[in-house]
Every structure is written in structure tokens, then in C-alpha cells.
Short mmCIF file of C-alpha atoms in Angstrom, two decimals:
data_model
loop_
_atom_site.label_atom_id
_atom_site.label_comp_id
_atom_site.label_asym_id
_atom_site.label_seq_id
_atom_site.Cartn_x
_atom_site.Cartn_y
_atom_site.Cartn_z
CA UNK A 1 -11.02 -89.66 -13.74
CA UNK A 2 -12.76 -91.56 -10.16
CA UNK A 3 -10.32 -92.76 -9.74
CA UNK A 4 -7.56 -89.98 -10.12
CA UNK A 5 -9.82 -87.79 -7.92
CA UNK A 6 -9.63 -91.26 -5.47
CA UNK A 7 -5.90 -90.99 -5.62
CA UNK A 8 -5.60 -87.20 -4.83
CA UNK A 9 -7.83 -87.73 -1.81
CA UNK A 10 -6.31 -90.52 -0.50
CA UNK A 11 -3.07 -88.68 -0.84
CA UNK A 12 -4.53 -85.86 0.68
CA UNK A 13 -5.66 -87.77 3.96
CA UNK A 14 -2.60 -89.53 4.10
CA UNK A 15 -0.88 -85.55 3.82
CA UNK A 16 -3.23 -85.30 6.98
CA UNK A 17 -2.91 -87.78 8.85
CA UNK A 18 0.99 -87.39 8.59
CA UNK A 19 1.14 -84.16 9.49
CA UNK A 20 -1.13 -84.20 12.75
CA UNK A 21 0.75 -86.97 14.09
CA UNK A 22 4.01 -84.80 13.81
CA UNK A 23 2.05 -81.76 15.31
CA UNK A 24 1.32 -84.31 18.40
CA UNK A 25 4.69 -85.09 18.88
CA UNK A 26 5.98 -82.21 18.52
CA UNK A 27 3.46 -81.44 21.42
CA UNK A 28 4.92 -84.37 23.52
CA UNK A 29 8.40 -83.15 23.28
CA UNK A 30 7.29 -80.06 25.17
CA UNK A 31 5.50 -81.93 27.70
CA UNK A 32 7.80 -84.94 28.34
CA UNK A 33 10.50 -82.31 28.80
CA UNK A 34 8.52 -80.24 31.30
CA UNK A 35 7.73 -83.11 33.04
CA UNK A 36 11.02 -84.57 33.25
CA UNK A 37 12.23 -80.64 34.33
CA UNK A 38 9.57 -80.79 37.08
CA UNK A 39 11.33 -84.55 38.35
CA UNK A 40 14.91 -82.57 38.54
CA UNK A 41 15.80 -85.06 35.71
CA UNK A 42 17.66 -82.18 33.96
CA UNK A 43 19.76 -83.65 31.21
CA UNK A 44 16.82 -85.62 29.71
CA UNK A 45 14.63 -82.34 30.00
CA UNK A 46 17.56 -80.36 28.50
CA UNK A 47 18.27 -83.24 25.29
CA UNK A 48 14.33 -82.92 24.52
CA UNK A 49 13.70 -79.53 25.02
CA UNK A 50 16.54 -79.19 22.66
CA UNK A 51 15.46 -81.76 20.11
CA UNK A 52 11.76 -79.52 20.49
CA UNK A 53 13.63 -76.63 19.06
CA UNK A 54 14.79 -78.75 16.40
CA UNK A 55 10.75 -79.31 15.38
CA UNK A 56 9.54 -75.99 16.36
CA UNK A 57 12.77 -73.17 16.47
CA UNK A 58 10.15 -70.44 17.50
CA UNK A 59 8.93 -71.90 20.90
CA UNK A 60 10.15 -69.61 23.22
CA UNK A 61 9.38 -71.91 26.21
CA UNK A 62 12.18 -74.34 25.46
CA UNK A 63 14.68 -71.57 25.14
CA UNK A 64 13.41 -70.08 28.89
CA UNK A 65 13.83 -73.65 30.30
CA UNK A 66 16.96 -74.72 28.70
CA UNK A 67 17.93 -70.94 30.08
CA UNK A 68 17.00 -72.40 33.64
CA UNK A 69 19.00 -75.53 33.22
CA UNK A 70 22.63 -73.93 32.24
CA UNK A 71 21.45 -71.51 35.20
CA UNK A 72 21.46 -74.67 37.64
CA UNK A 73 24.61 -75.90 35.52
CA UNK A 74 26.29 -72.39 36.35
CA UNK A 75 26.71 -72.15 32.42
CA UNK A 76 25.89 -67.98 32.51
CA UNK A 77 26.95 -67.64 28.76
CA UNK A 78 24.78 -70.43 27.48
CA UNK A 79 22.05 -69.25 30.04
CA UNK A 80 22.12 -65.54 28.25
CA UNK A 81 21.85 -66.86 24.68
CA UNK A 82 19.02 -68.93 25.36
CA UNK A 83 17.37 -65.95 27.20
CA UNK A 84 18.01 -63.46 24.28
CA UNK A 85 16.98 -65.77 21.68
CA UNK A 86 13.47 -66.01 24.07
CA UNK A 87 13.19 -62.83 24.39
CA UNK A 88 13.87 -62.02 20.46
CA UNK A 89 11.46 -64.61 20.01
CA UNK A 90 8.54 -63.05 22.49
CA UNK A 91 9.71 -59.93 23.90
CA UNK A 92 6.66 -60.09 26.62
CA UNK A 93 8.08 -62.89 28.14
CA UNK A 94 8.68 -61.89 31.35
CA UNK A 95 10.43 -64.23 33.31
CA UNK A 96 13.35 -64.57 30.27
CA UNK A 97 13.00 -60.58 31.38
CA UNK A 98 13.53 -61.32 35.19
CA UNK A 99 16.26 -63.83 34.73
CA UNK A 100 18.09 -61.64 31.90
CA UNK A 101 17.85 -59.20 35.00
CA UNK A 102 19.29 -61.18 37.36
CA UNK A 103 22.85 -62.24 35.19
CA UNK A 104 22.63 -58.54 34.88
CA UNK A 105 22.48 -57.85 38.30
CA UNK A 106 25.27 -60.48 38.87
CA UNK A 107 27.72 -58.16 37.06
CA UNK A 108 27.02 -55.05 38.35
CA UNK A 109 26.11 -53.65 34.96
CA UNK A 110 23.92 -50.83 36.22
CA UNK A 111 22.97 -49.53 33.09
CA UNK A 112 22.00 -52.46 31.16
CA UNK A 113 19.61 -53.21 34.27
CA UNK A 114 17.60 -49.83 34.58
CA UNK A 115 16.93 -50.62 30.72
CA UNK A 116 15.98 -53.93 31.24
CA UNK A 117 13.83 -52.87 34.51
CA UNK A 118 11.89 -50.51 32.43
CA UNK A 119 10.92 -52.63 29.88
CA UNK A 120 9.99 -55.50 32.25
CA UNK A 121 7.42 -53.26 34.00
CA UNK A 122 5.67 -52.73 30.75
CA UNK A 123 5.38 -56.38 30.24
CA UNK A 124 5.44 -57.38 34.01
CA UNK A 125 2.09 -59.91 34.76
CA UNK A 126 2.53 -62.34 36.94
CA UNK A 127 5.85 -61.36 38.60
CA UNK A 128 5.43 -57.71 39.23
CA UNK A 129 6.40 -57.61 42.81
CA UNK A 130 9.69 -58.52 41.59
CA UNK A 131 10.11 -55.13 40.06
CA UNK A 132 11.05 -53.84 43.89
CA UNK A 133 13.46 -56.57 44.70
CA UNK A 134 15.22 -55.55 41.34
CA UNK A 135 15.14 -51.71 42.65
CA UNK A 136 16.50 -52.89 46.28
CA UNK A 137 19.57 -55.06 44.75
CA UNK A 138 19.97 -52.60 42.57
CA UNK A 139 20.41 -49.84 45.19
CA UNK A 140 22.62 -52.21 47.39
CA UNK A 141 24.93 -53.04 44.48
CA UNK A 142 24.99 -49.13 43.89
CA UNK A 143 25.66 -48.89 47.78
CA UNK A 144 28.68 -51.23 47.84
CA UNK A 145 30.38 -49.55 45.21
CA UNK A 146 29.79 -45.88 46.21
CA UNK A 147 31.60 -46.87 49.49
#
């Protein structure tokens, strides 16, 4: 019976042990990626912040920066999903919002931008003075075509 109840704990602390160490580098994917973001070393950023989804598919962050890399790849399509899939994933995030806003903005779709300008000054923090350089490109888009 000790040694049973020896077994199951050793078992248990192995469990433990295992599963921290996984938690850490899942952690270090995150932060190596950032890091290697930060250095304009984009591909390697872009393979781990990938392989970070792969170990944690709710992590909005990695979809925001992968968003930011096929930005700076001029990949718009791949750019959107990954900002959707944010923003279904944490609908505060704001600066998925922003950049959603801007591809928006890019093609003119009026509509689909007063909607998304709403709901990002709900959830605006940190980048609400960018709520009236979204109304001004807005209104010189508008201008353009009305002439």
C-alpha cells in the first residue's frame, strides 16, 4: 500500500514537473518571437510565433503580430485572417481593431469602417487619438470620391 501511494506521488510530481516545463516554453516561444520581431528578424519571429499557436491556439498576441508581419510582407489576405481570428479571439483588442481599420480604409469600404470605428471607441485605451485620424481619412476618401 506505501508503496502504491509512493508510486502515485511520484507519478504525480513527475505529471508536474512535465507540465510546468511545457508551460515555460510555451512562454519562451512568445518571448523569443517578440524579441526576434523587435530585431526586424521577421521570418524567425513569424516560424515561432506560428509554432506558439501550435501550443497555445487562443493567444491572441501571436495572431496580431503574425498580422503585422504579412502587413510588412504586403500579404493583405493573410494579414485580415490573422486579425479576425484576434479579434474573435479578444474582441477588446484594439490595435487588431486599428489595423482591421486600416485594410478597411485601404479599400474604400466606407461602411465596414464606420462599424468598425464605433466599436473601436468602445474598446479604444491606449490608441484613442487614433479615432480622429480614422474620421479625417475617412472624410478624405469620402472627398475623393464625391468629386
Amino acid at each position: 500500500m506505501i508503496k502504491n501511494m509512493r508510486l502515485v506521488f511520484k507519478s504525480l510530481v513527475f505529471f508536474f514537473c512535465i507540465m510546468t516545463s511545457c508551460l515555460n516554453a510555451k512562454e519562451s516561444f512568445i518571448n523569443e518571437a517578440r524579441d526576434l520581431f523587435e530585431k526586424k528578424n521577421y521570418e524567425e519571429a513569424k516560424f515561432l510565433f506560428q509554432r506558439n499557436i501550435v501550443f497555445n491556439p487562443k493567444n491572441s498576441e501571436s495572431y496580431v503580430y503574425l498580422a503585422k508581419i504579412f502587413n510588412l510582407e504586403e500579404n493583405e489576405s493573410e494579414e485580415e485572417k490573422n486579425l479576425n481570428t484576434a479579434l474573435l479571439l479578444e474582441p477588446g483588442n484594439e490595435e487588431a481593431m486599428y489595423m482591421l481599420i486600416q485594410i478597411e480604409l485601404k479599400r474604400s469600404n466606407f461602411s465596414k469602417v464606420k462599424e468598425l470605428k464605433e466599436d473601436f471607441k468602445t474598446i479604444c485605451k491606449s490608441l484613442c487619438d487614433q479615432t480622429s485620424l480614422i474620421n479625417e481619412k475617412l472624410n478624405n476618401i469620402q472627398a475623393i470620391d464625391e468629386s
